[in-house]
Amino acid sequence: MSDSHTTQPPAAASLKAGGVHDIPLAVPDLRGREAELLQECVRDNWVSSAGPHVTRFEKAIADLAGRREAVACVNGTAALTAALSGLGIGAGDLVIVPDWTFAATANAVVHAGAAPIFADVSVDDWCLDPDSAATAMKRHGDRIKAAIVVDPSGKVAAPSRIAKLQEQIGCLILEDAAGAIGARREGAAAGSLGHVSTFSFNGNKTVTAGGGGMIVTDDTDLAVRVRHLTTQARVGQDYRHDAIGFNFRMTNLNAALGLAQLERLDDMIAAKRALAKRYKNHIAGRNDLRFMPFDSGDGLDSGWLSNVMAASEKDARSLLAHLASARIGARMFWCSLSAQAPYSTFHTVDVPVSRLLTDRVVSLPSSSQLTDEEMERVLAALDGWRGTAMAAA
Ligand SMILES: *Cc1c(COP(=O)(O)O)cnc(C)c1O
């Protein structure tokens, strides 16, 4: 989400004792062996797309997702694009995409040569609504080749609903698990759903590799094909190619950073979940703010980004202004894609929930290294703002 959640450098002021400093929305947590592993890469002359860390990172992510295969990519958008191409999805094909997601999900479909068809999300978990996808299938089933389910804000799409989706639409399912690493739902890990899943390791995700992405699947043939496609579809060592490939391979430097991050994954997720629980409990009694669907029990949402919903766009913008004046980083979350000019020519079914969430969901500071004192400041700022009451959920 390089666009909607640009990573801010940790404000130098935030390191100073005392004084009111900026509290960032979401910054990388580099307190482990990141520098050490990066120095190793330079020392050993493994800084490009060959090197031991890429393979290690692939193995680690495959294990986390419970998948047989993993192929590292330069970013999450590239991972989705390559996965779709590897599945043979391209010109003339339609792919169901939730209308309420980061633009990259739809962009990858277009980069692969196909077109998105937008379906709605469910009001209770903000994930693709199987009934809405079924409506899309009824209208354009002859051209629909796949559906992408998205795990929003660290919540995995429900496996039971994906099973229903599979039954209703009967096409390939991909999981865009970009920001959901380490999350689980109904016992299933992020990255384990559908035929193939992808992750992002952008700077604002729970685990960052500087930039990076990963394709995970149990389909070994697909993994071989995708690995080939992401490395220029080159045959042997000569300049011979058997397809139009991509240059999507992750570098060893990025993988080293990602590996150092994984050593602290459990701690980072525990910290993010603790923040999310605190926000949720703190605003539980209010009727002008509602916390995102967040399962703090054994569902194990990762709390990648803590989001709150306000009663209207006016309220959400007023909250953003209020937080900005307190030097607290916050940002409007996703906007209905079909409502935006570049996507307006693609097919869509009715998307009332996506339109309802648009311009009403605000992301709050969610960095795993947020201090207690900073959290108190954010909570106090929330206390100092009042909006319009919403009807009970
Ligand atoms: C971050 C994100 C992406 C894109 O990942 P990049 O690594 O930034 O290309 C795709 N989909 C979703 C849902 C995301 O949050």
CSV table of C-alpha atoms and ligand atoms in Angstrom, one decimal:
chain,number,residue,atom,x,y,z
A,1,MET,CA,0.0,0.0,0.0
A,2,SER,CA,2.8,2.3,-0.8
A,3,ASP,CA,0.2,4.8,-1.9
A,4,SER,CA,-2.4,5.0,0.8
A,5,HIS,CA,-0.1,4.3,3.7
A,6,THR,CA,3.3,5.8,2.7
A,7,THR,CA,5.7,4.9,5.4
A,8,GLN,CA,6.9,7.9,7.3
A,9,PRO,CA,10.4,8.1,8.6
A,10,PRO,CA,10.4,7.9,12.4
A,11,ALA,CA,10.4,11.5,13.3
A,12,ALA,CA,13.7,12.5,14.8
A,13,ALA,CA,11.8,14.4,17.4
A,14,SER,CA,10.1,11.2,18.6
A,15,LEU,CA,13.5,10.0,19.9
A,16,LYS,CA,13.9,13.1,22.1
A,17,ALA,CA,12.9,13.1,25.7
A,18,GLY,CA,10.0,15.2,26.6
A,19,GLY,CA,8.1,17.6,24.3
A,20,VAL,CA,5.2,16.8,22.0
A,21,HIS,CA,6.4,14.8,19.1
A,22,ASP,CA,4.8,13.2,16.1
A,23,ILE,CA,3.3,9.8,16.5
A,24,PRO,CA,3.6,7.9,13.2
A,25,LEU,CA,0.8,5.9,11.6
A,26,ALA,CA,2.9,2.8,10.9
A,27,VAL,CA,6.7,2.6,10.6
A,28,PRO,CA,9.0,-0.4,10.3
A,29,ASP,CA,10.1,-2.0,13.6
A,30,LEU,CA,13.9,-2.7,13.0
A,31,ARG,CA,15.0,-3.4,16.5
A,32,GLY,CA,16.3,-6.9,15.8
A,33,ARG,CA,19.2,-8.3,13.7
A,34,GLU,CA,18.2,-6.2,10.6
A,35,ALA,CA,21.5,-4.3,10.3
A,36,GLU,CA,23.5,-7.4,11.1
A,37,LEU,CA,22.0,-9.5,8.3
A,38,LEU,CA,22.3,-6.6,5.8
A,39,GLN,CA,26.0,-6.2,6.6
A,40,GLU,CA,26.4,-9.9,6.1
A,41,CYS,CA,25.0,-9.5,2.5
A,42,VAL,CA,27.6,-6.7,1.7
A,43,ARG,CA,30.4,-8.6,3.3
A,44,ASP,CA,29.6,-11.8,1.4
A,45,ASN,CA,28.9,-9.9,-1.9
A,46,TRP,CA,25.3,-11.2,-2.1
A,47,VAL,CA,23.3,-8.0,-2.7
A,48,SER,CA,21.3,-8.8,-5.9
A,49,SER,CA,18.8,-11.4,-7.0
A,50,ALA,CA,21.0,-14.4,-6.3
A,51,GLY,CA,22.0,-15.4,-2.7
A,52,PRO,CA,21.2,-17.6,0.2
A,53,HIS,CA,18.7,-15.4,2.0
A,54,VAL,CA,16.1,-15.4,-0.8
A,55,THR,CA,15.7,-19.2,-0.6
A,56,ARG,CA,15.7,-19.1,3.2
A,57,PHE,CA,13.0,-16.4,3.2
A,58,GLU,CA,10.9,-18.4,0.8
A,59,LYS,CA,11.2,-21.5,3.0
A,60,ALA,CA,10.2,-19.5,6.1
A,61,ILE,CA,7.2,-17.9,4.5
A,62,ALA,CA,6.0,-21.2,3.0
A,63,ASP,CA,6.2,-22.8,6.5
A,64,LEU,CA,4.3,-19.9,8.1
A,65,ALA,CA,1.5,-20.2,5.5
A,66,GLY,CA,1.5,-24.0,5.6
A,67,ARG,CA,2.2,-24.2,1.9
A,68,ARG,CA,4.6,-26.5,-0.1
A,69,GLU,CA,6.0,-23.8,-2.4
A,70,ALA,CA,7.0,-20.1,-2.2
A,71,VAL,CA,8.4,-17.8,-4.8
A,72,ALA,CA,9.8,-14.4,-3.8
A,73,CYS,CA,9.0,-11.2,-5.7
A,74,VAL,CA,9.9,-7.6,-5.7
A,75,ASN,CA,6.6,-6.5,-4.2
A,76,GLY,CA,3.1,-7.7,-3.4
A,77,THR,CA,1.6,-6.3,-6.6
A,78,ALA,CA,4.2,-8.1,-8.7
A,79,ALA,CA,3.4,-11.3,-6.8
A,80,LEU,CA,-0.3,-11.1,-7.6
A,81,THR,CA,0.5,-10.2,-11.3
A,82,ALA,CA,2.8,-13.1,-11.7
A,83,ALA,CA,0.4,-15.5,-9.9
A,84,LEU,CA,-2.4,-14.6,-12.3
A,85,SER,CA,-0.1,-14.9,-15.3
A,86,GLY,CA,1.2,-18.2,-14.1
A,87,LEU,CA,-2.4,-19.4,-13.9
A,88,GLY,CA,-2.9,-18.5,-17.5
A,89,ILE,CA,-5.2,-15.6,-16.7
A,90,GLY,CA,-4.9,-12.8,-19.2
A,91,ALA,CA,-6.5,-11.0,-22.2
A,92,GLY,CA,-10.3,-11.5,-22.4
A,93,ASP,CA,-10.6,-12.9,-18.8
A,94,LEU,CA,-12.4,-11.4,-15.9
A,95,VAL,CA,-11.4,-11.7,-12.2
A,96,ILE,CA,-13.7,-11.0,-9.3
A,97,VAL,CA,-12.1,-8.4,-7.0
A,98,PRO,CA,-13.6,-6.9,-3.9
A,99,ASP,CA,-14.6,-3.2,-4.5
A,100,TRP,CA,-13.1,-2.3,-1.2
A,101,THR,CA,-9.4,-3.1,-1.3
A,102,PHE,CA,-6.1,-1.5,-2.0
A,103,ALA,CA,-5.8,-0.5,-5.7
A,104,ALA,CA,-3.0,-3.0,-6.2
A,105,THR,CA,-5.4,-6.0,-6.1
A,106,ALA,CA,-7.2,-4.6,-9.1
A,107,ASN,CA,-4.1,-3.2,-10.8
A,108,ALA,CA,-2.4,-6.7,-10.8
A,109,VAL,CA,-5.4,-8.1,-12.7
A,110,VAL,CA,-5.0,-5.3,-15.3
A,111,HIS,CA,-1.2,-5.8,-15.4
A,112,ALA,CA,-1.8,-9.5,-16.1
A,113,GLY,CA,-3.9,-8.4,-19.2
A,114,ALA,CA,-7.3,-9.3,-17.7
A,115,ALA,CA,-10.0,-7.1,-16.2
A,116,PRO,CA,-11.5,-6.9,-12.7
A,117,ILE,CA,-15.2,-7.2,-12.0
A,118,PHE,CA,-16.0,-5.6,-8.7
A,119,ALA,CA,-18.1,-7.4,-6.0
A,120,ASP,CA,-19.1,-6.2,-2.5
A,121,VAL,CA,-17.6,-7.0,0.9
A,122,SER,CA,-19.6,-8.3,3.9
A,123,VAL,CA,-20.6,-5.8,6.5
A,124,ASP,CA,-19.6,-8.1,9.4
A,125,ASP,CA,-15.9,-8.8,8.4
A,126,TRP,CA,-15.1,-6.4,5.5
A,127,CYS,CA,-14.0,-9.4,3.3
A,128,LEU,CA,-15.4,-10.4,-0.1
A,129,ASP,CA,-19.1,-11.3,0.1
A,130,PRO,CA,-19.7,-14.7,-1.5
A,131,ASP,CA,-23.3,-13.8,-2.4
A,132,SER,CA,-22.1,-10.7,-4.2
A,133,ALA,CA,-19.4,-12.7,-6.0
A,134,ALA,CA,-22.2,-15.2,-7.0
A,135,THR,CA,-24.2,-12.3,-8.5
A,136,ALA,CA,-21.1,-11.3,-10.6
A,137,MET,CA,-20.8,-14.9,-11.7
A,138,LYS,CA,-24.4,-15.1,-12.8
A,139,ARG,CA,-23.9,-12.0,-15.0
A,140,HIS,CA,-20.5,-12.7,-16.5
A,141,GLY,CA,-19.7,-16.3,-15.6
A,142,ASP,CA,-18.6,-17.1,-19.2
A,143,ARG,CA,-15.6,-14.8,-18.8
A,144,ILE,CA,-14.8,-15.1,-15.1
A,145,LYS,CA,-11.7,-17.2,-14.5
A,146,ALA,CA,-10.9,-16.4,-10.9
A,147,ALA,CA,-11.8,-14.5,-7.7
A,148,ILE,CA,-9.3,-12.8,-5.4
A,149,VAL,CA,-10.3,-12.7,-1.7
A,150,VAL,CA,-8.5,-10.0,0.3
A,151,ASP,CA,-7.5,-10.2,4.0
A,152,PRO,CA,-8.1,-6.6,5.1
A,153,SER,CA,-6.3,-5.0,8.1
A,154,GLY,CA,-4.9,-8.3,9.4
A,155,LYS,CA,-8.1,-10.3,9.2
A,156,VAL,CA,-8.1,-13.5,7.2
A,157,ALA,CA,-11.1,-14.1,4.9
A,158,ALA,CA,-13.2,-16.8,6.5
A,159,PRO,CA,-12.3,-20.3,5.2
A,160,SER,CA,-16.0,-21.3,5.6
A,161,ARG,CA,-17.1,-18.5,3.3
A,162,ILE,CA,-14.3,-19.3,0.8
A,163,ALA,CA,-15.7,-22.8,0.7
A,164,LYS,CA,-19.1,-21.4,0.0
A,165,LEU,CA,-17.6,-19.1,-2.6
A,166,GLN,CA,-15.9,-22.0,-4.3
A,167,GLU,CA,-19.2,-23.9,-4.3
A,168,GLN,CA,-21.2,-21.0,-5.7
A,169,ILE,CA,-18.7,-19.7,-8.4
A,170,GLY,CA,-16.6,-22.8,-9.1
A,171,CYS,CA,-13.6,-20.9,-10.4
A,172,LEU,CA,-10.0,-20.5,-9.2
A,173,ILE,CA,-9.6,-18.6,-5.9
A,174,LEU,CA,-6.6,-16.5,-5.0
A,175,GLU,CA,-5.9,-14.9,-1.6
A,176,ASP,CA,-4.4,-11.4,-1.4
A,177,ALA,CA,-3.0,-11.8,2.1
A,178,ALA,CA,-0.7,-8.8,1.6
A,179,GLY,CA,-0.9,-7.4,5.1
A,180,ALA,CA,-2.2,-10.3,7.1
A,181,ILE,CA,1.0,-12.3,7.7
A,182,GLY,CA,0.7,-14.3,11.0
A,183,ALA,CA,-3.1,-13.9,11.2
A,184,ARG,CA,-5.4,-17.0,11.5
A,185,ARG,CA,-9.1,-17.6,11.1
A,186,GLU,CA,-11.1,-20.7,11.8
A,187,GLY,CA,-7.7,-22.4,12.3
A,188,ALA,CA,-6.4,-21.4,8.9
A,189,ALA,CA,-3.2,-19.3,8.5
A,190,ALA,CA,-3.1,-16.2,6.2
A,191,GLY,CA,-1.7,-17.4,3.0
A,192,SER,CA,-3.2,-20.9,3.2
A,193,LEU,CA,-6.5,-20.1,1.4
A,194,GLY,CA,-7.5,-20.8,-2.2
A,195,HIS,CA,-5.2,-22.1,-5.0
A,196,VAL,CA,-2.5,-19.5,-4.4
A,197,SER,CA,-1.9,-16.7,-2.0
A,198,THR,CA,0.4,-13.6,-2.0
A,199,PHE,CA,2.0,-11.5,0.6
A,200,SER,CA,3.5,-8.0,0.6
A,201,PHE,CA,6.6,-6.9,2.6
A,202,ASN,CA,6.2,-3.2,2.0
A,203,GLY,CA,7.4,-0.8,4.6
A,204,ASN,CA,4.0,-0.4,6.3
A,205,LYS,CA,3.2,-4.1,6.6
A,206,THR,CA,3.7,-6.1,9.8
A,207,VAL,CA,6.8,-7.7,8.3
A,208,THR,CA,8.8,-5.5,5.9
A,209,ALA,CA,11.7,-6.5,3.6
A,210,GLY,CA,12.1,-2.9,2.5
A,211,GLY,CA,9.9,-3.9,-0.4
A,212,GLY,CA,9.0,-7.4,-1.4
A,213,GLY,CA,6.3,-9.9,-2.1
A,214,MET,CA,5.7,-13.7,-2.0
A,215,ILE,CA,3.6,-16.2,-3.9
A,216,VAL,CA,2.7,-19.3,-1.9
A,217,THR,CA,0.9,-22.4,-3.2
A,218,ASP,CA,0.7,-26.2,-2.9
A,219,ASP,CA,0.7,-26.4,-6.7
A,220,THR,CA,4.4,-27.3,-7.5
A,221,ASP,CA,3.8,-27.0,-11.3
A,222,LEU,CA,2.5,-23.5,-10.8
A,223,ALA,CA,5.4,-22.5,-8.6
A,224,VAL,CA,7.9,-23.7,-11.2
A,225,ARG,CA,6.0,-21.8,-13.9
A,226,VAL,CA,5.8,-18.6,-11.8
A,227,ARG,CA,9.5,-18.8,-10.8
A,228,HIS,CA,10.4,-19.0,-14.5
A,229,LEU,CA,8.1,-16.1,-15.4
A,230,THR,CA,9.4,-13.9,-12.7
A,231,THR,CA,13.0,-14.3,-13.9
A,232,GLN,CA,12.5,-13.3,-17.6
A,233,ALA,CA,11.3,-16.8,-18.7
A,234,ARG,CA,14.9,-17.6,-19.6
A,235,VAL,CA,15.7,-21.1,-20.7
A,236,GLY,CA,19.2,-22.3,-19.6
A,237,GLN,CA,22.1,-19.9,-19.4
A,238,ASP,CA,21.9,-18.5,-22.9
A,239,TYR,CA,19.7,-15.6,-23.9
A,240,ARG,CA,16.9,-17.9,-24.9
A,241,HIS,CA,13.3,-17.3,-23.7
A,242,ASP,CA,10.1,-19.3,-24.0
A,243,ALA,CA,7.7,-16.7,-22.9
A,244,ILE,CA,7.4,-12.9,-22.2
A,245,GLY,CA,8.7,-12.9,-18.7
A,246,PHE,CA,9.0,-10.4,-15.9
A,247,ASN,CA,11.9,-9.1,-13.9
A,248,PHE,CA,10.2,-9.7,-10.5
A,249,ARG,CA,12.8,-11.6,-8.5
A,250,MET,CA,13.5,-10.3,-4.9
A,251,THR,CA,17.0,-9.3,-4.0
A,252,ASN,CA,19.1,-10.9,-1.3
A,253,LEU,CA,19.2,-7.6,0.6
A,254,ASN,CA,15.5,-7.5,0.8
A,255,ALA,CA,15.3,-11.1,1.9
A,256,ALA,CA,17.9,-10.5,4.6
A,257,LEU,CA,15.8,-7.7,6.0
A,258,GLY,CA,12.7,-9.9,5.8
A,259,LEU,CA,14.4,-12.8,7.6
A,260,ALA,CA,15.5,-10.6,10.5
A,261,GLN,CA,11.9,-9.4,10.8
A,262,LEU,CA,10.6,-12.9,11.0
A,263,GLU,CA,12.7,-13.6,14.0
A,264,ARG,CA,10.5,-11.2,15.9
A,265,LEU,CA,7.2,-11.8,14.2
A,266,ASP,CA,5.5,-13.2,17.3
A,267,ASP,CA,6.5,-10.2,19.4
A,268,MET,CA,5.5,-7.7,16.7
A,269,ILE,CA,2.1,-9.3,16.3
A,270,ALA,CA,1.5,-9.5,20.0
A,271,ALA,CA,2.3,-5.8,20.2
A,272,LYS,CA,-0.1,-4.9,17.4
A,273,ARG,CA,-2.9,-7.1,18.8
A,274,ALA,CA,-2.4,-5.4,22.2
A,275,LEU,CA,-2.8,-2.0,20.5
A,276,ALA,CA,-5.9,-3.1,18.6
A,277,LYS,CA,-7.5,-4.5,21.8
A,278,ARG,CA,-6.8,-1.3,23.7
A,279,TYR,CA,-8.4,0.8,21.0
A,280,LYS,CA,-11.3,-1.6,20.8
A,281,ASN,CA,-11.9,-1.6,24.6
A,282,HIS,CA,-11.3,2.2,24.9
A,283,ILE,CA,-14.0,3.1,22.4
A,284,ALA,CA,-16.4,0.3,23.2
A,285,GLY,CA,-18.9,2.5,25.0
A,286,ARG,CA,-19.1,5.2,22.3
A,287,ASN,CA,-21.7,5.5,19.6
A,288,ASP,CA,-19.8,7.9,17.3
A,289,LEU,CA,-16.9,5.5,16.7
A,290,ARG,CA,-16.9,1.8,15.9
A,291,PHE,CA,-13.8,-0.4,15.9
A,292,MET,CA,-13.1,-2.5,12.9
A,293,PRO,CA,-14.2,-6.2,12.9
A,294,PHE,CA,-11.5,-7.5,15.2
A,295,ASP,CA,-11.4,-10.9,16.7
A,296,SER,CA,-9.3,-10.7,19.8
A,297,GLY,CA,-10.0,-14.3,20.7
A,298,ASP,CA,-8.7,-17.4,19.1
A,299,GLY,CA,-9.5,-16.1,15.7
A,300,LEU,CA,-6.2,-14.3,15.9
A,301,ASP,CA,-6.5,-11.2,13.7
A,302,SER,CA,-3.0,-9.8,13.5
A,303,GLY,CA,-3.9,-6.2,14.1
A,304,TRP,CA,-1.7,-5.0,11.2
A,305,LEU,CA,-3.6,-1.7,11.1
A,306,SER,CA,-6.1,-0.5,13.7
A,307,ASN,CA,-9.1,1.1,12.0
A,308,VAL,CA,-12.1,2.9,13.3
A,309,MET,CA,-15.3,3.8,11.6
A,310,ALA,CA,-17.1,7.2,12.0
A,311,ALA,CA,-20.7,8.1,11.1
A,312,SER,CA,-20.0,10.0,7.9
A,313,GLU,CA,-17.2,11.3,5.7
A,314,LYS,CA,-17.6,14.7,7.5
A,315,ASP,CA,-17.0,13.0,10.8
A,316,ALA,CA,-14.0,11.0,9.6
A,317,ARG,CA,-12.4,14.1,8.1
A,318,SER,CA,-13.0,16.0,11.3
A,319,LEU,CA,-11.4,13.2,13.3
A,320,LEU,CA,-8.4,13.2,11.0
A,321,ALA,CA,-8.0,17.0,11.4
A,322,HIS,CA,-8.3,16.6,15.2
A,323,LEU,CA,-5.6,13.9,15.3
A,324,ALA,CA,-3.4,15.9,12.9
A,325,SER,CA,-3.6,18.9,15.3
A,326,ALA,CA,-2.4,16.7,18.1
A,327,ARG,CA,0.5,15.5,15.7
A,328,ILE,CA,-0.9,12.0,15.6
A,329,GLY,CA,-0.5,10.1,12.3
A,330,ALA,CA,-3.8,8.9,11.0
A,331,ARG,CA,-5.2,8.3,7.5
A,332,MET,CA,-8.4,7.6,5.6
A,333,PHE,CA,-8.5,3.9,4.7
A,334,TRP,CA,-9.6,2.3,1.4
A,335,CYS,CA,-12.0,3.9,-1.1
A,336,SER,CA,-14.4,2.0,-3.4
A,337,LEU,CA,-12.5,1.3,-6.5
A,338,SER,CA,-15.5,1.3,-8.9
A,339,ALA,CA,-16.2,4.9,-7.7
A,340,GLN,CA,-12.7,6.1,-8.9
A,341,ALA,CA,-12.0,7.2,-12.5
A,342,PRO,CA,-9.4,4.7,-13.6
A,343,TYR,CA,-11.7,1.8,-12.6
A,344,SER,CA,-15.1,3.2,-13.7
A,345,THR,CA,-15.2,1.4,-17.0
A,346,PHE,CA,-14.9,-2.1,-15.5
A,347,HIS,CA,-17.9,-4.2,-14.6
A,348,THR,CA,-19.3,-4.0,-11.1
A,349,VAL,CA,-22.3,-5.4,-9.3
A,350,ASP,CA,-24.0,-3.4,-6.5
A,351,VAL,CA,-21.5,-2.6,-3.8
A,352,PRO,CA,-23.4,-0.9,-1.0
A,353,VAL,CA,-21.1,-2.0,1.8
A,354,SER,CA,-18.0,-0.8,0.0
A,355,ARG,CA,-19.7,2.6,-0.6
A,356,LEU,CA,-20.6,2.7,3.1
A,357,LEU,CA,-17.1,2.1,4.3
A,358,THR,CA,-15.6,4.5,1.8
A,359,ASP,CA,-14.4,7.7,3.5
A,360,ARG,CA,-15.6,6.6,6.9
A,361,VAL,CA,-12.8,4.3,8.0
A,362,VAL,CA,-9.7,5.9,9.6
A,363,SER,CA,-6.4,4.1,10.4
A,364,LEU,CA,-4.9,4.9,13.8
A,365,PRO,CA,-1.2,4.6,14.9
A,366,SER,CA,-0.4,0.9,14.7
A,367,SER,CA,3.3,0.5,14.9
A,368,SER,CA,4.5,-2.4,17.0
A,369,GLN,CA,7.0,-0.2,18.8
A,370,LEU,CA,4.4,2.4,19.8
A,371,THR,CA,5.2,3.2,23.5
A,372,ASP,CA,2.7,3.3,26.3
A,373,GLU,CA,3.0,7.0,26.6
A,374,GLU,CA,2.3,7.4,22.9
A,375,MET,CA,-0.7,5.2,23.1
A,376,GLU,CA,-2.1,7.2,26.1
A,377,ARG,CA,-1.7,10.3,23.9
A,378,VAL,CA,-3.7,8.8,21.1
A,379,LEU,CA,-6.4,7.6,23.4
A,380,ALA,CA,-6.6,11.0,25.1
A,381,ALA,CA,-6.9,12.6,21.6
A,382,LEU,CA,-9.8,10.2,20.8
A,383,ASP,CA,-11.4,11.2,24.1
A,384,GLY,CA,-11.2,14.8,23.0
A,385,TRP,CA,-13.2,14.3,19.8
A,386,ARG,CA,-16.9,13.8,19.5
A,387,GLY,CA,-18.8,12.9,16.4
A,388,THR,CA,-22.4,12.0,15.3
A,389,ALA,CA,-24.0,8.9,16.9
A,390,MET,CA,-24.5,5.8,14.8
A,391,ALA,CA,-27.3,3.3,15.1
A,392,ALA,CA,-26.2,0.2,16.9
A,393,ALA,CA,-24.4,-2.3,14.7
B,1,LIG,C1,0.1,-3.7,0.4
B,1,LIG,C2,-1.0,-4.3,-0.3
B,1,LIG,C3,-0.8,-4.7,-1.7
B,1,LIG,C4,0.4,-4.4,-2.5
B,1,LIG,O1,1.7,-4.7,-2.0
B,1,LIG,P1,3.0,-4.0,-2.5
B,1,LIG,O2,4.1,-4.8,-1.9
B,1,LIG,O3,2.9,-2.6,-1.9
B,1,LIG,O4,3.0,-4.0,-4.0
B,1,LIG,C5,-1.8,-5.5,-2.3
B,1,LIG,N1,-3.0,-5.7,-1.7
B,1,LIG,C6,-3.2,-5.3,-0.4
B,1,LIG,C7,-4.5,-5.7,0.2
B,1,LIG,C8,-2.3,-4.6,0.3
B,1,LIG,O5,-2.6,-4.2,1.5
